[in-house]
PDB file of C-alpha atoms in Angstrom:
ATOM      1  CA  MET A 519     151.108 252.337  -7.679  1.00 54.00           C
ATOM      2  CA  ASN A 520     154.800 252.374  -8.365  1.00 54.00           C
ATOM      3  CA  LYS A 521     155.919 255.936  -9.195  1.00 52.00           C
ATOM      4  CA  LEU A 522     158.086 254.791 -12.101  1.00 53.00           C
ATOM      5  CA  PHE A 523     155.135 253.337 -13.900  1.00 49.00           C
ATOM      6  CA  VAL A 524     152.778 256.049 -12.868  1.00 49.00           C
ATOM      7  CA  THR A 525     155.075 258.144 -15.095  1.00 50.00           C
ATOM      8  CA  GLY A 526     154.845 255.585 -17.867  1.00 52.00           C
ATOM      9  CA  LEU A 527     151.126 255.410 -17.541  1.00 48.00           C
ATOM     10  CA  LEU A 528     150.679 259.148 -17.807  1.00 50.00           C
ATOM     11  CA  ILE A 529     153.178 260.084 -20.519  1.00 49.00           C
ATOM     12  CA  PHE A 530     150.417 258.395 -22.419  1.00 49.00           C
ATOM     13  CA  SER A 531     148.614 261.764 -22.139  1.00 48.00           C
ATOM     14  CA  ALA A 532     145.941 260.039 -20.196  1.00 46.00           C
ATOM     15  CA  LEU A 533     144.219 263.343 -19.677  1.00 46.00           C
ATOM     16  CA  ASN A 534     143.647 263.911 -23.394  1.00 51.00           C
ATOM     17  CA  VAL A 535     139.900 264.035 -23.854  1.00 48.00           C
ATOM     18  CA  ILE A 536     138.527 262.720 -27.124  1.00 50.00           C
ATOM     19  CA  GLY A 537     135.698 264.859 -28.436  1.00 47.00           C
ATOM     20  CA  GLN A 538     134.050 267.889 -26.932  1.00 46.00           C
ATOM     21  CA  THR A 539     130.379 266.861 -26.604  1.00 48.00           C
ATOM     22  CA  LYS A 540     129.406 266.675 -22.948  1.00 54.00           C
ATOM     23  CA  ASN A 541     127.322 263.775 -21.711  1.00 73.00           C
ATOM     24  CA  GLN A 542     126.173 262.738 -18.285  1.00 88.00           C
ATOM     25  CA  ILE A 543     128.102 260.100 -16.391  1.00 94.00           C
ATOM     26  CA  LYS A 544     126.655 258.187 -13.437  1.00 96.00           C
ATOM     27  CA  PHE A 545     129.466 257.188 -11.098  1.00 97.00           C
ATOM     28  CA  THR A 546     129.440 255.164  -7.894  1.00 97.00           C
ATOM     29  CA  ALA A 547     132.332 253.722  -5.908  1.00 97.00           C
ATOM     30  CA  LYS A 548     132.454 251.379  -2.942  1.00 97.00           C
ATOM     31  CA  ILE A 549     135.948 251.372  -1.446  1.00 96.00           C
ATOM     32  CA  ALA A 550     137.094 249.152   1.402  1.00 95.00           C
ATOM     33  CA  ASN A 551     139.807 250.534   3.693  1.00 94.00           C
ATOM     34  CA  ARG A 552     139.484 253.910   1.991  1.00 93.00           C
ATOM     35  CA  ASN A 553     142.236 256.502   2.374  1.00 93.00           C
ATOM     36  CA  SER A 554     139.877 259.477   2.434  1.00 93.00           C
ATOM     37  CA  ASP A 555     136.231 260.499   2.326  1.00 95.00           C
ATOM     38  CA  THR A 556     136.618 262.199  -1.044  1.00 95.00           C
ATOM     39  CA  LEU A 557     137.385 261.003  -4.555  1.00 96.00           C
ATOM     40  CA  VAL A 558     138.563 263.382  -7.255  1.00 96.00           C
ATOM     41  CA  ILE A 559     138.278 262.737 -10.991  1.00 96.00           C
ATOM     42  CA  LYS A 560     140.502 264.920 -13.153  1.00 95.00           C
ATOM     43  CA  GLY A 561     140.625 265.393 -16.896  1.00 93.00           C
ATOM     44  CA  ASN A 562     141.802 267.709 -19.609  1.00 90.00           C
ATOM     45  CA  ASP A 563     141.122 271.461 -19.627  1.00 88.00           C
ATOM     46  CA  ASN A 564     141.164 271.581 -15.814  1.00 91.00           C
ATOM     47  CA  PHE A 565     138.199 269.243 -15.532  1.00 93.00           C
ATOM     48  CA  THR A 566     137.670 268.332 -11.879  1.00 95.00           C
ATOM     49  CA  GLN A 567     134.851 266.375 -10.289  1.00 95.00           C
ATOM     50  CA  VAL A 568     134.944 266.072  -6.503  1.00 96.00           C
ATOM     51  CA  ILE A 569     132.875 263.207  -5.085  1.00 97.00           C
ATOM     52  CA  PRO A 570     132.332 263.108  -1.294  1.00 96.00           C
ATOM     53  CA  ILE A 571     131.282 259.939   0.463  1.00 95.00           C
ATOM     54  CA  ASN A 572     127.623 259.709   1.488  1.00 95.00           C
ATOM     55  CA  LYS A 573     125.966 258.359   4.628  1.00 94.00           C
ATOM     56  CA  LYS A 574     125.936 254.859   3.126  1.00 94.00           C
ATOM     57  CA  GLU A 575     129.723 255.076   2.787  1.00 94.00           C
ATOM     58  CA  THR A 576     129.466 255.130  -0.987  1.00 96.00           C
ATOM     59  CA  PHE A 577     130.803 257.703  -3.431  1.00 97.00           C
ATOM     60  CA  VAL A 578     127.965 258.762  -5.746  1.00 97.00           C
ATOM     61  CA  ALA A 579     127.790 261.470  -8.400  1.00 96.00           C
ATOM     62  CA  SER A 580     126.244 262.344 -11.754  1.00 95.00           C
ATOM     63  CA  PHE A 581     128.137 264.794 -13.918  1.00 95.00           C
ATOM     64  CA  ASP A 582     128.755 265.874 -17.496  1.00 93.00           C
ATOM     65  CA  ALA A 583     132.108 265.030 -19.054  1.00 92.00           C
ATOM     66  CA  PRO A 584     133.452 264.647 -22.610  1.00 92.00           C
ATOM     67  CA  LYS A 585     134.403 261.176 -23.775  1.00 93.00           C
ATOM     68  CA  GLY A 586     138.008 260.356 -23.035  1.00 94.00           C
ATOM     69  CA  PHE A 587     140.692 259.439 -20.518  1.00 96.00           C
ATOM     70  CA  TYR A 588     140.559 260.565 -16.893  1.00 96.00           C
ATOM     71  CA  VAL A 589     142.370 259.920 -13.631  1.00 95.00           C
ATOM     72  CA  PHE A 590     140.664 259.319 -10.306  1.00 94.00           C
ATOM     73  CA  SER A 591     142.457 259.758  -7.000  1.00 94.00           C
ATOM     74  CA  ASP A 592     141.682 259.174  -3.345  1.00 92.00           C
ATOM     75  CA  GLY A 593     144.423 261.598  -2.319  1.00 88.00           C
ATOM     76  CA  THR A 594     146.958 258.820  -1.805  1.00 90.00           C
ATOM     77  CA  GLU A 595     146.925 256.801  -5.016  1.00 90.00           C
ATOM     78  CA  SER A 596     145.443 257.209  -8.465  1.00 92.00           C
ATOM     79  CA  SER A 597     144.338 255.225 -11.495  1.00 94.00           C
ATOM     80  CA  ARG A 598     143.098 255.865 -15.019  1.00 94.00           C
ATOM     81  CA  LEU A 599     139.621 255.330 -16.336  1.00 96.00           C
ATOM     82  CA  TYR A 600     137.802 256.017 -19.591  1.00 97.00           C
ATOM     83  CA  LEU A 601     134.443 257.758 -19.599  1.00 96.00           C
ATOM     84  CA  LYS A 602     131.922 257.561 -22.432  1.00 93.00           C
ATOM     85  CA  PRO A 603     128.532 259.177 -23.110  1.00 87.00           C
ATOM     86  CA  ASN A 604     125.802 257.985 -20.762  1.00 90.00           C
ATOM     87  CA  SER A 605     128.068 255.572 -18.901  1.00 94.00           C
ATOM     88  CA  GLU A 606     127.034 254.020 -15.587  1.00 96.00           C
ATOM     89  CA  VAL A 607     130.292 253.339 -13.779  1.00 97.00           C
ATOM     90  CA  ASN A 608     130.281 251.213 -10.627  1.00 98.00           C
ATOM     91  CA  LEU A 609     133.734 250.916  -9.079  1.00 97.00           C
ATOM     92  CA  THR A 610     134.708 248.542  -6.277  1.00 97.00           C
ATOM     93  CA  MET A 611     138.163 248.215  -4.762  1.00 96.00           C
ATOM     94  CA  ASN A 612     140.220 247.766  -1.614  1.00 96.00           C
ATOM     95  CA  ALA A 613     142.487 250.763  -1.055  1.00 93.00           C
ATOM     96  CA  LYS A 614     145.082 248.576   0.686  1.00 93.00           C
ATOM     97  CA  GLU A 615     145.544 246.734  -2.609  1.00 92.00           C
ATOM     98  CA  PHE A 616     144.732 249.652  -4.832  1.00 92.00           C
ATOM     99  CA  ASP A 617     145.578 248.559  -8.382  1.00 90.00           C
ATOM    100  CA  GLU A 618     145.136 244.850  -7.752  1.00 94.00           C
ATOM    101  CA  THR A 619     141.478 245.096  -6.710  1.00 95.00           C
ATOM    102  CA  ILE A 620     140.001 247.697  -9.067  1.00 96.00           C
ATOM    103  CA  VAL A 621     136.900 246.338 -10.806  1.00 97.00           C
ATOM    104  CA  TYR A 622     134.399 248.309 -12.870  1.00 97.00           C
ATOM    105  CA  LYS A 623     130.852 247.100 -13.493  1.00 97.00           C
ATOM    106  CA  GLY A 624     127.952 248.743 -15.242  1.00 96.00           C
ATOM    107  CA  LYS A 625     127.485 250.339 -18.642  1.00 95.00           C
ATOM    108  CA  GLY A 626     130.421 251.498 -20.750  1.00 95.00           C
ATOM    109  CA  VAL A 627     133.181 250.255 -18.432  1.00 97.00           C
ATOM    110  CA  GLU A 628     135.078 247.869 -20.729  1.00 97.00           C
ATOM    111  CA  GLU A 629     137.810 250.400 -21.436  1.00 97.00           C
ATOM    112  CA  SER A 630     138.293 251.255 -17.767  1.00 97.00           C
ATOM    113  CA  ASN A 631     138.740 247.582 -16.877  1.00 96.00           C
ATOM    114  CA  PHE A 632     141.316 247.267 -19.651  1.00 96.00           C
ATOM    115  CA  LEU A 633     143.243 250.226 -18.224  1.00 96.00           C
ATOM    116  CA  ALA A 634     143.164 248.710 -14.740  1.00 95.00           C
ATOM    117  CA  GLN A 635     144.625 245.439 -16.004  1.00 94.00           C
ATOM    118  CA  GLN A 636     147.212 247.191 -18.135  1.00 92.00           C
ATOM    119  CA  ALA A 637     148.387 249.138 -15.101  1.00 91.00           C
ATOM    120  CA  LEU A 638     149.191 245.825 -13.404  1.00 91.00           C
ATOM    121  CA  ARG A 639     151.127 244.627 -16.447  1.00 91.00           C
ATOM    122  CA  ASN A 640     153.064 247.888 -16.504  1.00 90.00           C
ATOM    123  CA  GLU A 641     153.979 247.564 -12.837  1.00 89.00           C
ATOM    124  CA  LYS A 642     155.066 243.965 -13.250  1.00 89.00           C
ATOM    125  CA  LEU A 643     157.482 244.990 -15.997  1.00 90.00           C
ATOM    126  CA  GLU A 644     159.633 246.744 -13.400  1.00 86.00           C
ATOM    127  CA  GLU A 645     160.734 243.322 -12.167  1.00 87.00           C
ATOM    128  CA  ALA A 646     162.545 242.919 -15.487  1.00 89.00           C
ATOM    129  CA  PHE A 647     164.716 245.985 -14.879  1.00 87.00           C
ATOM    130  CA  SER A 648     167.218 243.812 -13.017  1.00 86.00           C
ATOM    131  CA  LYS A 649     167.558 241.398 -15.940  1.00 89.00           C
ATOM    132  CA  GLU A 650     170.254 241.292 -18.603  1.00 90.00           C
ATOM    133  CA  PRO A 651     169.484 243.320 -21.770  1.00 91.00           C
ATOM    134  CA  ALA A 652     168.556 240.312 -23.908  1.00 93.00           C
ATOM    135  CA  GLU A 653     166.172 238.930 -21.289  1.00 94.00           C
ATOM    136  CA  PHE A 654     164.637 242.349 -20.697  1.00 93.00           C
ATOM    137  CA  ALA A 655     163.988 242.699 -24.437  1.00 93.00           C
ATOM    138  CA  VAL A 656     162.197 239.328 -24.517  1.00 95.00           C
ATOM    139  CA  ILE A 657     160.023 240.227 -21.517  1.00 94.00           C
ATOM    140  CA  LEU A 658     159.145 243.632 -22.971  1.00 94.00           C
ATOM    141  CA  GLU A 659     158.230 242.103 -26.323  1.00 94.00           C
ATOM    142  CA  ALA A 660     156.008 239.535 -24.604  1.00 94.00           C
ATOM    143  CA  LYS A 661     154.249 242.315 -22.706  1.00 94.00           C
ATOM    144  CA  ASN A 662     153.699 244.290 -25.906  1.00 93.00           C
ATOM    145  CA  LYS A 663     152.190 241.205 -27.540  1.00 94.00           C
ATOM    146  CA  THR A 664     149.844 240.634 -24.597  1.00 93.00           C
ATOM    147  CA  ASP A 665     148.753 244.283 -24.603  1.00 94.00           C
ATOM    148  CA  LYS A 666     147.972 244.247 -28.323  1.00 94.00           C
ATOM    149  CA  GLU A 667     146.165 240.905 -28.232  1.00 94.00           C
ATOM    150  CA  SER A 668     144.047 242.012 -25.273  1.00 94.00           C
ATOM    151  CA  LEU A 669     143.119 245.191 -27.129  1.00 94.00           C
ATOM    152  CA  GLU A 670     142.179 243.303 -30.296  1.00 94.00           C
ATOM    153  CA  LYS A 671     140.034 240.762 -28.439  1.00 92.00           C
ATOM    154  CA  GLY A 672     137.992 243.381 -26.616  1.00 90.00           C
ATOM    155  CA  SER A 673     134.957 245.315 -27.787  1.00 91.00           C
ATOM    156  CA  PHE A 674     136.234 248.832 -27.248  1.00 95.00           C
ATOM    157  CA  ASP A 675     135.466 252.321 -28.446  1.00 95.00           C
ATOM    158  CA  PRO A 676     137.382 252.867 -31.755  1.00 95.00           C
ATOM    159  CA  GLU A 677     138.937 256.095 -30.518  1.00 95.00           C
ATOM    160  CA  PHE A 678     140.110 254.313 -27.383  1.00 96.00           C
ATOM    161  CA  VAL A 679     141.753 251.607 -29.508  1.00 96.00           C
ATOM    162  CA  THR A 680     143.598 254.193 -31.602  1.00 95.00           C
ATOM    163  CA  ALA A 681     144.808 256.041 -28.514  1.00 95.00           C
ATOM    164  CA  MET A 682     145.968 252.835 -26.835  1.00 95.00           C
ATOM    165  CA  LYS A 683     147.963 251.697 -29.857  1.00 94.00           C
ATOM    166  CA  GLU A 684     149.806 255.015 -29.789  1.00 93.00           C
ATOM    167  CA  ASN A 685     150.304 254.621 -26.051  1.00 92.00           C
ATOM    168  CA  PHE A 686     151.855 251.177 -26.477  1.00 92.00           C
ATOM    169  CA  GLU A 687     154.505 252.648 -28.755  1.00 92.00           C
ATOM    170  CA  ARG A 688     155.263 255.536 -26.410  1.00 92.00           C
ATOM    171  CA  PHE A 689     155.382 253.300 -23.350  1.00 91.00           C
ATOM    172  CA  ASN A 690     157.705 250.847 -25.088  1.00 91.00           C
ATOM    173  CA  LYS A 691     160.190 253.636 -25.840  1.00 92.00           C
ATOM    174  CA  PHE A 692     159.803 254.977 -22.308  1.00 91.00           C
ATOM    175  CA  ALA A 693     160.509 251.559 -20.771  1.00 92.00           C
ATOM    176  CA  ILE A 694     163.637 251.086 -22.884  1.00 93.00           C
ATOM    177  CA  ARG A 695     164.971 254.519 -21.901  1.00 92.00           C
ATOM    178  CA  ASN A 696     164.319 253.836 -18.229  1.00 89.00           C
ATOM    179  CA  TYR A 697     165.948 250.415 -18.413  1.00 90.00           C
ATOM    180  CA  GLU A 698     169.056 251.958 -19.960  1.00 90.00           C
ATOM    181  CA  SER A 699     169.111 254.727 -17.345  1.00 88.00           C
ATOM    182  CA  ALA A 700     168.690 252.213 -14.518  1.00 84.00           C
ATOM    183  CA  ALA A 701     171.525 250.094 -15.907  1.00 83.00           C
ATOM    184  CA  LYS A 702     173.837 253.108 -15.956  1.00 83.00           C
ATOM    185  CA  ALA A 703     172.801 254.166 -12.453  1.00 80.00           C
ATOM    186  CA  ASN A 704     173.425 250.672 -11.066  1.00 78.00           C
ATOM    187  CA  LYS A 705     177.088 250.992 -12.004  1.00 79.00           C
ATOM    188  CA  PHE A 706     177.426 253.787  -9.442  1.00 80.00           C
ATOM    189  CA  THR A 707     175.700 251.998  -6.557  1.00 80.00           C
ATOM    190  CA  GLY A 708     177.886 252.179  -3.441  1.00 82.00           C
ATOM    191  CA  LYS A 709     180.310 254.657  -4.985  1.00 84.00           C
ATOM    192  CA  PRO A 710     180.883 258.247  -3.798  1.00 84.00           C
ATOM    193  CA  SER A 711     178.711 260.811  -5.537  1.00 83.00           C
ATOM    194  CA  PRO A 712     180.460 263.366  -7.735  1.00 84.00           C
ATOM    195  CA  GLY A 713     180.242 266.938  -6.482  1.00 87.00           C
ATOM    196  CA  PHE A 714     177.540 269.203  -7.884  1.00 89.00           C
ATOM    197  CA  ASP A 715     175.526 272.294  -7.096  1.00 91.00           C
ATOM    198  CA  TYR A 716     171.987 273.416  -7.880  1.00 89.00           C
ATOM    199  CA  GLU A 717     169.739 276.450  -7.573  1.00 90.00           C
ATOM    200  CA  ASN A 718     167.876 276.386  -4.264  1.00 86.00           C
ATOM    201  CA  PHE A 719     164.430 277.797  -3.516  1.00 83.00           C
ATOM    202  CA  LYS A 720     165.925 281.153  -2.511  1.00 88.00           C
ATOM    203  CA  GLY A 721     167.578 281.557  -5.887  1.00 90.00           C
ATOM    204  CA  GLY A 722     171.082 280.913  -4.577  1.00 91.00           C
ATOM    205  CA  LYS A 723     173.395 277.951  -5.053  1.00 92.00           C
ATOM    206  CA  THR A 724     173.682 274.914  -2.797  1.00 92.00           C
ATOM    207  CA  LYS A 725     176.557 272.461  -3.129  1.00 92.00           C
ATOM    208  CA  LEU A 726     176.433 268.800  -2.232  1.00 90.00           C
ATOM    209  CA  SER A 727     179.345 269.417   0.112  1.00 90.00           C
ATOM    210  CA  ASP A 728     177.216 271.994   1.992  1.00 90.00           C
ATOM    211  CA  LEU A 729     174.895 269.172   3.059  1.00 90.00           C
ATOM    212  CA  LYS A 730     177.577 266.887   4.434  1.00 89.00           C
ATOM    213  CA  GLY A 731     176.735 265.736   7.965  1.00 89.00           C
ATOM    214  CA  LYS A 732     173.188 267.121   7.772  1.00 90.00           C
ATOM    215  CA  TYR A 733     169.810 265.443   7.576  1.00 91.00           C
ATOM    216  CA  VAL A 734     168.281 266.029   4.146  1.00 87.00           C
ATOM    217  CA  TYR A 735     164.613 265.617   3.247  1.00 86.00           C
ATOM    218  CA  ILE A 736     164.059 264.901  -0.446  1.00 81.00           C
ATOM    219  CA  ASP A 737     160.560 265.178  -1.910  1.00 79.00           C
ATOM    220  CA  LEU A 738     160.198 264.172  -5.554  1.00 75.00           C
ATOM    221  CA  TRP A 739     157.026 264.584  -7.579  1.00 72.00           C
ATOM    222  CA  ALA A 740     156.022 265.082 -11.188  1.00 63.00           C
ATOM    223  CA  THR A 741     154.319 268.182 -12.593  1.00 59.00           C
ATOM    224  CA  TRP A 742     151.543 266.045 -14.081  1.00 55.00           C
ATOM    225  CA  CYS A 743     150.746 264.311 -10.781  1.00 59.00           C
ATOM    226  CA  ALA A 744     147.482 265.877  -9.628  1.00 55.00           C
ATOM    227  CA  PRO A 745     147.415 264.233  -6.157  1.00 55.00           C
ATOM    228  CA  CYS A 746     150.974 265.461  -5.519  1.00 57.00           C
ATOM    229  CA  ARG A 747     150.093 269.143  -5.815  1.00 55.00           C
TER     230      ARG A 747
END
Protein backbone atom coordinates (compact mmCIF):
# COMPACT_ATOMS: atom_id res chain seq x y z
CA MET A 1 0.00 0.00 0.00
CA ASN A 2 1.34 3.39 -0.90
CA LYS A 3 2.59 5.16 2.25
CA LEU A 4 0.99 8.47 1.27
CA PHE A 5 -2.44 6.95 1.27
CA VAL A 6 -1.80 4.74 4.22
CA THR A 7 -1.59 8.11 6.01
CA GLY A 8 -4.83 9.24 4.42
CA LEU A 9 -6.51 6.02 5.30
CA LEU A 10 -5.53 6.21 8.94
CA ILE A 11 -6.04 9.90 9.73
CA PHE A 12 -9.54 8.58 9.48
CA SER A 13 -8.96 7.32 13.06
CA ALA A 14 -9.44 3.84 11.78
CA LEU A 15 -8.65 2.51 15.21
CA ASN A 16 -11.62 4.24 16.84
CA VAL A 17 -13.81 1.48 18.19
CA ILE A 18 -17.55 2.11 18.22
CA GLY A 19 -19.18 0.80 21.37
CA GLN A 20 -17.70 -1.07 24.27
CA THR A 21 -19.68 -4.35 24.35
CA LYS A 22 -17.39 -7.26 23.55
CA ASN A 23 -18.57 -9.98 21.20
CA GLN A 24 -16.87 -12.99 19.73
CA ILE A 25 -15.42 -12.80 16.25
CA LYS A 26 -14.57 -15.88 14.18
CA PHE A 27 -11.71 -15.05 11.83
CA THR A 28 -9.99 -17.14 9.17
CA ALA A 29 -7.53 -16.09 6.47
CA LYS A 30 -6.05 -17.95 3.54
CA ILE A 31 -3.13 -15.98 2.10
CA ALA A 32 -1.17 -16.93 -1.00
CA ASN A 33 2.49 -15.90 -1.12
CA ARG A 34 2.28 -14.82 2.51
CA ASN A 35 4.93 -12.53 3.97
CA SER A 36 4.92 -14.16 7.41
CA ASP A 37 3.39 -16.94 9.47
CA THR A 38 1.60 -14.50 11.76
CA LEU A 39 -1.20 -11.99 11.31
CA VAL A 40 -1.81 -9.22 13.83
CA ILE A 41 -5.11 -7.37 14.26
CA LYS A 42 -4.85 -4.09 16.14
CA GLY A 43 -7.52 -1.79 17.48
CA ASN A 44 -8.17 0.98 19.94
CA ASP A 45 -7.11 0.84 23.60
CA ASN A 46 -4.08 -1.31 22.74
CA PHE A 47 -6.23 -4.12 21.41
CA THR A 48 -4.00 -6.75 19.81
CA GLN A 49 -4.91 -10.16 18.46
CA VAL A 50 -2.03 -12.30 17.20
CA ILE A 51 -3.05 -15.10 14.83
CA PRO A 52 -0.41 -17.74 13.95
CA ILE A 53 -0.76 -19.94 10.91
CA ASN A 54 -1.89 -23.52 11.54
CA LYS A 55 -0.79 -26.82 10.01
CA LYS A 56 -3.29 -26.35 7.17
CA GLU A 57 -1.57 -23.06 6.32
CA THR A 58 -4.61 -21.09 7.39
CA PHE A 59 -4.88 -18.33 9.97
CA VAL A 60 -7.70 -19.18 12.38
CA ALA A 61 -8.84 -17.50 15.59
CA SER A 62 -11.90 -16.73 17.70
CA PHE A 63 -11.71 -13.69 19.93
CA ASP A 64 -13.77 -11.01 21.64
CA ALA A 65 -13.62 -7.49 20.25
CA PRO A 66 -15.86 -4.39 20.38
CA LYS A 67 -17.59 -3.33 17.20
CA GLY A 68 -15.51 -0.92 15.17
CA PHE A 69 -12.55 -0.29 12.89
CA TYR A 70 -9.37 -2.36 13.06
CA VAL A 71 -6.17 -2.84 11.10
CA PHE A 72 -4.66 -6.20 10.22
CA SER A 73 -1.02 -6.61 9.26
CA ASP A 74 1.21 -9.40 8.04
CA GLY A 75 4.30 -7.51 9.18
CA THR A 76 4.93 -6.05 5.74
CA GLU A 77 1.65 -4.44 4.70
CA SER A 78 -1.62 -3.62 6.38
CA SER A 79 -5.28 -2.98 5.65
CA ARG A 80 -8.41 -1.89 7.50
CA LEU A 81 -11.38 -4.01 8.38
CA TYR A 82 -14.57 -3.54 10.38
CA LEU A 83 -15.61 -6.07 12.99
CA LYS A 84 -19.16 -6.50 14.28
CA PRO A 85 -20.78 -8.68 16.95
CA ASN A 86 -20.77 -12.38 16.09
CA SER A 87 -19.09 -11.87 12.72
CA GLU A 88 -17.62 -14.78 10.77
CA VAL A 89 -14.83 -13.26 8.71
CA ASN A 90 -13.18 -15.31 5.97
CA LEU A 91 -10.35 -13.43 4.27
CA THR A 92 -8.58 -14.51 1.09
CA MET A 93 -5.79 -12.62 -0.63
CA ASN A 94 -2.47 -12.81 -2.46
CA ALA A 95 0.23 -10.97 -0.52
CA LYS A 96 2.07 -10.10 -3.75
CA GLU A 97 -0.96 -8.03 -4.76
CA PHE A 98 -2.00 -7.10 -1.27
CA ASP A 99 -4.75 -4.49 -1.64
CA GLU A 100 -5.88 -5.61 -5.08
CA THR A 101 -6.81 -9.14 -4.01
CA ILE A 102 -8.41 -8.71 -0.58
CA VAL A 103 -11.83 -10.36 -0.46
CA TYR A 104 -13.95 -10.99 2.62
CA LYS A 105 -16.68 -13.64 2.73
CA GLY A 106 -18.88 -14.81 5.55
CA LYS A 107 -21.15 -13.06 8.02
CA GLY A 108 -20.88 -9.34 8.73
CA VAL A 109 -18.16 -8.57 6.17
CA GLU A 110 -19.89 -5.97 3.99
CA GLU A 111 -18.12 -3.07 5.67
CA SER A 112 -14.70 -4.70 5.39
CA ASN A 113 -15.16 -5.24 1.65
CA PHE A 114 -16.15 -1.59 1.29
CA LEU A 115 -12.95 -0.53 3.07
CA ALA A 116 -10.85 -2.77 0.82
CA GLN A 117 -12.33 -1.21 -2.31
CA GLN A 118 -12.03 2.31 -0.94
CA ALA A 119 -8.35 1.72 -0.26
CA LEU A 120 -7.87 1.04 -3.98
CA ARG A 121 -9.72 4.23 -4.90
CA ASN A 122 -7.56 6.19 -2.46
CA GLU A 123 -4.37 4.78 -3.96
CA LYS A 124 -5.50 5.51 -7.49
CA LEU A 125 -6.04 9.16 -6.59
CA GLU A 126 -2.28 9.60 -6.27
CA GLU A 127 -2.05 9.42 -10.06
CA ALA A 128 -3.88 12.75 -10.14
CA PHE A 129 -1.16 14.49 -8.13
CA SER A 130 0.73 15.21 -11.34
CA LYS A 131 -2.28 16.91 -12.93
CA GLU A 132 -3.04 20.62 -13.17
CA PRO A 133 -5.13 22.04 -10.28
CA ALA A 134 -8.39 22.19 -12.23
CA GLU A 135 -8.07 18.60 -13.44
CA PHE A 136 -7.10 17.38 -9.99
CA ALA A 137 -10.20 19.05 -8.53
CA VAL A 138 -12.43 17.28 -11.07
CA ILE A 139 -10.85 13.89 -10.35
CA LEU A 140 -11.14 14.38 -6.58
CA GLU A 141 -14.79 15.40 -6.87
CA ALA A 142 -15.53 12.33 -9.00
CA LYS A 143 -13.89 10.11 -6.39
CA ASN A 144 -15.91 11.72 -3.60
CA LYS A 145 -19.11 11.11 -5.58
CA THR A 146 -18.21 7.45 -6.14
CA ASP A 147 -17.39 6.96 -2.45
CA LYS A 148 -20.69 8.47 -1.32
CA GLU A 149 -22.79 6.59 -3.87
CA SER A 150 -21.13 3.29 -2.96
CA LEU A 151 -21.84 3.95 0.71
CA GLU A 152 -25.49 4.81 0.05
CA LYS A 153 -26.08 1.72 -2.11
CA GLY A 154 -24.70 -0.70 0.46
CA SER A 155 -26.41 -2.28 3.44
CA PHE A 156 -24.02 -1.17 6.16
CA ASP A 157 -24.03 -0.73 9.90
CA PRO A 158 -25.44 2.79 10.66
CA GLU A 159 -22.47 3.68 12.85
CA PHE A 160 -20.12 2.64 10.07
CA VAL A 161 -21.96 4.90 7.62
CA THR A 162 -21.69 7.88 9.97
CA ALA A 163 -17.99 7.28 10.53
CA MET A 164 -17.30 6.91 6.81
CA LYS A 165 -19.08 10.15 5.93
CA GLU A 166 -16.85 11.96 8.41
CA ASN A 167 -13.84 10.17 6.96
CA PHE A 168 -14.69 11.30 3.43
CA GLU A 169 -14.58 14.92 4.56
CA ARG A 170 -11.29 14.49 6.40
CA PHE A 171 -9.69 12.59 3.54
CA ASN A 172 -10.79 15.21 1.02
CA LYS A 173 -9.08 17.95 3.03
CA PHE A 174 -6.02 15.75 3.49
CA ALA A 175 -5.76 15.07 -0.25
CA ILE A 176 -6.01 18.77 -1.10
CA ARG A 177 -3.28 19.66 1.41
CA ASN A 178 -1.01 16.94 0.06
CA TYR A 179 -1.62 18.00 -3.53
CA GLU A 180 -0.68 21.58 -2.66
CA SER A 181 2.42 20.41 -0.78
CA ALA A 182 3.46 18.18 -3.68
CA ALA A 183 3.01 21.05 -6.13
CA LYS A 184 5.27 23.27 -4.04
CA ALA A 185 7.87 20.53 -3.64
CA ASN A 186 7.95 19.86 -7.39
CA LYS A 187 9.18 23.41 -7.96
CA PHE A 188 12.40 22.51 -6.13
CA THR A 189 13.10 19.25 -7.99
CA GLY A 190 16.69 19.25 -9.26
CA LYS A 191 17.64 22.37 -7.32
CA PRO A 192 20.21 22.54 -4.49
CA SER A 193 18.73 22.06 -1.04
CA PRO A 194 18.86 25.02 1.34
CA GLY A 195 21.07 24.50 4.38
CA PHE A 196 19.47 23.36 7.63
CA ASP A 197 20.24 21.61 10.88
CA TYR A 198 18.27 19.31 13.17
CA GLU A 199 18.53 17.64 16.56
CA ASN A 200 20.14 14.22 16.23
CA PHE A 201 19.52 11.15 18.38
CA LYS A 202 22.32 12.14 20.76
CA GLY A 203 20.67 15.47 21.49
CA GLY A 204 23.21 17.48 19.51
CA LYS A 205 22.89 19.32 16.21
CA THR A 206 23.64 17.92 12.76
CA LYS A 207 23.91 20.18 9.72
CA LEU A 208 23.16 19.17 6.17
CA SER A 209 26.68 20.25 5.27
CA ASP A 210 28.05 17.72 7.81
CA LEU A 211 26.65 14.92 5.64
CA LYS A 212 28.21 16.05 2.39
CA GLY A 213 30.10 13.22 0.70
CA LYS A 214 28.69 10.60 3.09
CA TYR A 215 26.21 7.79 2.61
CA VAL A 216 22.99 8.59 4.47
CA TYR A 217 20.29 6.09 5.42
CA ILE A 218 16.87 7.69 5.85
CA ASP A 219 14.08 5.72 7.52
CA LEU A 220 10.68 7.42 7.62
CA TRP A 221 7.66 6.06 9.46
CA ALA A 222 4.54 7.38 11.13
CA THR A 223 3.76 7.14 14.85
CA TRP A 224 0.40 5.51 14.09
CA CYS A 225 1.91 2.78 11.91
CA ALA A 226 1.76 -0.36 14.04
CA PRO A 227 3.81 -2.59 11.67
CA CYS A 228 6.56 0.06 11.57
CA ARG A 229 7.27 -0.09 15.30
